[in-house]
Amino acid sequence: MVDRRTLYPEIEPDEIGFLPVGDGQELYWETSGNPNGKPVVFLHGGPGGGTSATHRRLFDPAKYRIVLFDQRGCGLSIPHASTSPDHLASNTTWHLVDDIEKLRQHLGIERWMVFGGSWGSTLGLAYAQTHPSRVTELVLRGIFTLRKLELDWFYEGGARLIAPDLWEGFLEPVTASKLVPDDRGHLIRAYHRLLNDPDPLVHGPAAVAWSTWESSMITLLPKPEVVERFTEPSFALAFARIENHYFINEGWLEEGQLIANAGVLRDIPGAIIQGRYDLCTPALTAWDLHRAWPEASFTLVDDAGHAFDEPGILDALLEATDRFAA
Ligand code: STX
């Protein structure tokens, strides 16, 4: 029997705020845990997934000053992409990297640990490679680097080989629409049209189908409560619009950029944690990062999917945050 870890106890934030970052956008942020503890910033997934109170519980509250924030357009940040898609023009990877710096300065933090899962790992790599001197440690899970192979796998039909039933649901809004054939072969593009159609009867069901696909695929075993949470209509619309906007623009990254530049991380203590049965961000990317950054610890969990609270993933994440707190 494996010893399973549980999350740290529920805690409330001791400070919250809204940070204006320009372009008419304000980011919700909060701090919890020990105000004099080791600073850590949590980078959420999606992009567009937002933070939740559970994310605080990945860190020993006696040892860490825990910083959570909602990236542009999602969570409690304003304006929300479900009602204000125009603001996507000033929502890119590099805006978010700058936002992390603004938040660090606002909180008076010199250097901090960076923790990111899934899209949070992408953003964590982009931030750490841009501002390596600000990062004390880097903990990454469910590694995603937005390479063509990764997007093709999840959004253009690769994963259909494993989940043909769920894939039909993802295709449904595209099949039902009158999109030109060219768009049908490029699903990210087809969805871009649907999600930005002014008609709620077009963008609404498209957003729910997009979010249903993703939330159904992130856990090893089906979890209806996860799908329910991520398909609430306004959450789903912001999530789908933001993700789709990032993916149609290839994350404003050169192909393979985040792996190619991994050498910059050499002196930063790191942990890479990955589920072998992660169908959303398959293990090949974590492996490629491990090869490019062998100094970081590498944990491939044999019986886990993508989500941060898959049991084996949680064990490894808590081991890493405890190790770096010591
Ligand atoms: N997107 C992966 C990702 O970051 C390619 C992600 N997938 N689902 C999530 O995040 C939520 C758990 C936030 C829904």
mmCIF file of C-alpha atoms in Angstrom, residues 24-188:
data_model
loop_
_atom_site.group_PDB
_atom_site.id
_atom_site.type_symbol
_atom_site.label_atom_id
_atom_site.label_comp_id
_atom_site.label_asym_id
_atom_site.label_seq_id
_atom_site.Cartn_x
_atom_site.Cartn_y
_atom_site.Cartn_z
ATOM 1 C CA GLY A 24 -7.856 48.319 -18.911
ATOM 2 C CA GLN A 25 -7.205 45.042 -17.111
ATOM 3 C CA GLU A 26 -6.992 44.327 -13.380
ATOM 4 C CA LEU A 27 -5.769 41.071 -11.894
ATOM 5 C CA TYR A 28 -7.189 39.480 -8.759
ATOM 6 C CA TRP A 29 -4.386 38.400 -6.384
ATOM 7 C CA GLU A 30 -4.262 37.033 -2.862
ATOM 8 C CA THR A 31 -1.706 35.981 -0.294
ATOM 9 C CA SER A 32 -2.144 33.266 2.331
ATOM 10 C CA GLY A 33 -0.007 31.167 4.658
ATOM 11 C CA ASN A 34 2.878 32.695 6.625
ATOM 12 C CA PRO A 35 3.393 36.417 5.753
ATOM 13 C CA ASN A 36 7.084 35.997 6.653
ATOM 14 C CA GLY A 37 7.436 32.655 4.912
ATOM 15 C CA LYS A 38 9.158 31.657 1.704
ATOM 16 C CA PRO A 39 7.338 33.315 -1.206
ATOM 17 C CA VAL A 40 5.777 31.105 -3.890
ATOM 18 C CA VAL A 41 3.642 32.137 -6.846
ATOM 19 C CA PHE A 42 1.083 29.681 -8.224
ATOM 20 C CA LEU A 43 0.462 29.770 -11.992
ATOM 21 C CA HIS A 44 -2.877 28.250 -12.954
ATOM 22 C CA GLY A 45 -3.754 26.235 -16.045
ATOM 23 C CA GLY A 46 -5.763 26.703 -19.200
ATOM 24 C CA PRO A 47 -4.857 29.461 -19.949
ATOM 25 C CA GLY A 48 -8.184 30.707 -18.644
ATOM 26 C CA GLY A 49 -8.635 28.168 -15.820
ATOM 27 C CA GLY A 50 -8.297 30.599 -12.888
ATOM 28 C CA THR A 51 -7.202 29.787 -9.341
ATOM 29 C CA SER A 52 -9.227 28.129 -6.584
ATOM 30 C CA ALA A 53 -8.971 27.893 -2.798
ATOM 31 C CA THR A 54 -7.704 24.305 -3.161
ATOM 32 C CA HIS A 55 -4.519 25.549 -4.839
ATOM 33 C CA ARG A 56 -3.461 27.218 -1.547
ATOM 34 C CA ARG A 57 -3.347 23.763 -0.007
ATOM 35 C CA LEU A 58 -0.355 22.583 -2.056
ATOM 36 C CA PHE A 59 1.996 24.501 0.238
ATOM 37 C CA ASP A 60 2.794 24.191 3.952
ATOM 38 C CA PRO A 61 1.084 27.333 5.309
ATOM 39 C CA ALA A 62 3.555 27.566 8.195
ATOM 40 C CA LYS A 63 6.471 27.800 5.794
ATOM 41 C CA TYR A 64 5.201 29.539 2.665
ATOM 42 C CA ARG A 65 3.841 32.961 1.778
ATOM 43 C CA ILE A 66 1.452 31.704 -0.914
ATOM 44 C CA VAL A 67 0.596 34.019 -3.801
ATOM 45 C CA LEU A 68 -2.279 33.118 -6.137
ATOM 46 C CA PHE A 69 -3.542 35.299 -8.960
ATOM 47 C CA ASP A 70 -6.000 34.988 -11.823
ATOM 48 C CA GLN A 71 -4.418 35.605 -15.224
ATOM 49 C CA ARG A 72 -5.925 38.148 -17.632
ATOM 50 C CA GLY A 73 -9.567 37.631 -18.557
ATOM 51 C CA CYS A 74 -10.435 34.816 -16.144
ATOM 52 C CA GLY A 75 -11.331 33.970 -12.560
ATOM 53 C CA LEU A 76 -11.991 37.158 -10.602
ATOM 54 C CA SER A 77 -9.798 39.310 -12.851
ATOM 55 C CA ILE A 78 -11.523 42.001 -14.845
ATOM 56 C CA PRO A 79 -12.775 42.333 -17.469
ATOM 57 C CA HIS A 80 -13.821 38.673 -17.905
ATOM 58 C CA ALA A 81 -13.306 37.152 -21.357
ATOM 59 C CA SER A 82 -16.867 35.789 -21.332
ATOM 60 C CA THR A 83 -18.218 39.342 -21.576
ATOM 61 C CA SER A 84 -15.243 41.206 -23.011
ATOM 62 C CA PRO A 85 -13.564 39.263 -25.825
ATOM 63 C CA ASP A 86 -12.051 42.499 -27.223
ATOM 64 C CA HIS A 87 -9.546 42.506 -24.382
ATOM 65 C CA LEU A 88 -7.969 39.312 -25.751
ATOM 66 C CA ALA A 89 -5.879 41.595 -27.983
ATOM 67 C CA SER A 90 -3.831 42.528 -24.903
ATOM 68 C CA ASN A 91 -3.695 38.996 -23.505
ATOM 69 C CA THR A 92 -0.583 37.081 -24.606
ATOM 70 C CA THR A 93 2.110 34.941 -22.994
ATOM 71 C CA TRP A 94 4.395 37.973 -22.792
ATOM 72 C CA HIS A 95 1.742 40.175 -21.205
ATOM 73 C CA LEU A 96 1.390 37.486 -18.527
ATOM 74 C CA VAL A 97 5.169 37.246 -18.013
ATOM 75 C CA ASP A 98 5.210 41.027 -17.441
ATOM 76 C CA ASP A 99 2.194 40.739 -15.125
ATOM 77 C CA ILE A 100 4.056 38.258 -12.921
ATOM 78 C CA GLU A 101 6.886 40.793 -12.599
ATOM 79 C CA LYS A 102 4.432 43.589 -11.773
ATOM 80 C CA LEU A 103 2.825 41.460 -9.082
ATOM 81 C CA ARG A 104 6.208 40.485 -7.616
ATOM 82 C CA GLN A 105 7.210 44.145 -7.365
ATOM 83 C CA HIS A 106 3.823 45.145 -5.987
ATOM 84 C CA LEU A 107 4.204 42.608 -3.170
ATOM 85 C CA GLY A 108 7.789 43.659 -2.425
ATOM 86 C CA ILE A 109 9.202 40.212 -3.150
ATOM 87 C CA GLU A 110 12.819 39.933 -4.399
ATOM 88 C CA ARG A 111 12.781 36.328 -5.593
ATOM 89 C CA TRP A 112 10.206 33.584 -5.355
ATOM 90 C CA MET A 113 9.469 29.964 -6.044
ATOM 91 C CA VAL A 114 7.367 29.391 -9.156
ATOM 92 C CA PHE A 115 4.812 26.566 -9.219
ATOM 93 C CA GLY A 116 2.859 25.795 -12.386
ATOM 94 C CA GLY A 117 0.803 22.937 -13.803
ATOM 95 C CA SER A 118 -0.231 22.369 -17.385
ATOM 96 C CA TRP A 119 -0.483 25.822 -19.022
ATOM 97 C CA GLY A 120 1.003 27.030 -15.722
ATOM 98 C CA SER A 121 4.117 25.001 -16.622
ATOM 99 C CA THR A 122 4.291 26.763 -20.003
ATOM 100 C CA LEU A 123 4.021 30.150 -18.347
ATOM 101 C CA GLY A 124 6.454 29.140 -15.588
ATOM 102 C CA LEU A 125 9.056 28.168 -18.194
ATOM 103 C CA ALA A 126 8.513 31.403 -20.157
ATOM 104 C CA TYR A 127 8.794 33.487 -16.962
ATOM 105 C CA ALA A 128 11.839 31.661 -15.572
ATOM 106 C CA GLN A 129 13.659 31.828 -18.919
ATOM 107 C CA THR A 130 12.968 35.585 -19.123
ATOM 108 C CA HIS A 131 13.713 36.435 -15.471
ATOM 109 C CA PRO A 132 15.903 33.572 -14.170
ATOM 110 C CA SER A 133 17.393 35.686 -11.382
ATOM 111 C CA ARG A 134 13.913 36.108 -9.830
ATOM 112 C CA VAL A 135 13.212 32.389 -9.512
ATOM 113 C CA THR A 136 14.428 30.448 -6.471
ATOM 114 C CA GLU A 137 12.927 27.076 -7.535
ATOM 115 C CA LEU A 138 10.650 25.841 -10.281
ATOM 116 C CA VAL A 139 8.032 23.123 -9.684
ATOM 117 C CA LEU A 140 6.246 22.029 -12.858
ATOM 118 C CA ARG A 141 3.585 19.414 -13.470
ATOM 119 C CA GLY A 142 1.765 18.112 -16.564
ATOM 120 C CA ILE A 143 4.294 19.723 -18.877
ATOM 121 C CA PHE A 144 2.893 21.653 -21.820
ATOM 122 C CA THR A 145 4.952 23.736 -24.248
ATOM 123 C CA LEU A 146 2.425 24.471 -27.029
ATOM 124 C CA ARG A 147 4.404 22.703 -29.742
ATOM 125 C CA LYS A 148 2.451 21.781 -32.866
ATOM 126 C CA LEU A 149 2.575 18.102 -31.932
ATOM 127 C CA GLU A 150 0.942 18.882 -28.568
ATOM 128 C CA LEU A 151 -1.846 21.009 -30.044
ATOM 129 C CA ASP A 152 -2.463 18.490 -32.835
ATOM 130 C CA TRP A 153 -2.727 15.719 -30.280
ATOM 131 C CA PHE A 154 -5.358 17.343 -28.113
ATOM 132 C CA TYR A 155 -7.275 19.734 -30.373
ATOM 133 C CA GLU A 156 -6.858 18.398 -33.916
ATOM 134 C CA GLY A 157 -7.723 14.741 -33.470
ATOM 135 C CA GLY A 158 -4.753 12.756 -32.072
ATOM 136 C CA ALA A 159 -6.486 11.886 -28.811
ATOM 137 C CA ARG A 160 -9.541 10.685 -30.739
ATOM 138 C CA LEU A 161 -7.758 7.320 -30.918
ATOM 139 C CA ILE A 162 -8.165 6.976 -27.140
ATOM 140 C CA ALA A 163 -11.487 8.751 -26.614
ATOM 141 C CA PRO A 164 -13.568 8.459 -29.792
ATOM 142 C CA ASP A 165 -16.808 8.859 -27.841
ATOM 143 C CA LEU A 166 -15.787 12.123 -26.172
ATOM 144 C CA TRP A 167 -14.243 13.357 -29.421
ATOM 145 C CA GLU A 168 -17.654 13.228 -31.107
ATOM 146 C CA GLY A 169 -18.847 15.767 -28.571
ATOM 147 C CA PHE A 170 -15.914 18.050 -29.383
ATOM 148 C CA LEU A 171 -16.665 17.833 -33.119
ATOM 149 C CA GLU A 172 -20.390 18.384 -32.728
ATOM 150 C CA PRO A 173 -20.563 22.236 -32.830
ATOM 151 C CA VAL A 174 -18.227 22.285 -35.838
ATOM 152 C CA THR A 175 -20.237 19.671 -37.708
ATOM 153 C CA ALA A 176 -23.478 21.459 -36.878
ATOM 154 C CA SER A 177 -22.180 24.814 -38.163
ATOM 155 C CA LYS A 178 -21.967 25.973 -41.748
ATOM 156 C CA LEU A 179 -18.198 26.428 -41.690
ATOM 157 C CA VAL A 180 -16.266 26.164 -44.915
ATOM 158 C CA PRO A 181 -14.546 22.790 -45.424
ATOM 159 C CA ASP A 182 -11.132 24.381 -44.943
ATOM 160 C CA ASP A 183 -12.049 25.260 -41.376
ATOM 161 C CA ARG A 184 -13.371 21.768 -40.704
ATOM 162 C CA GLY A 185 -9.898 20.320 -41.143
ATOM 163 C CA HIS A 186 -8.481 22.919 -38.743
ATOM 164 C CA LEU A 187 -10.469 22.627 -35.586
ATOM 165 C CA ILE A 188 -8.694 25.334 -33.592
#
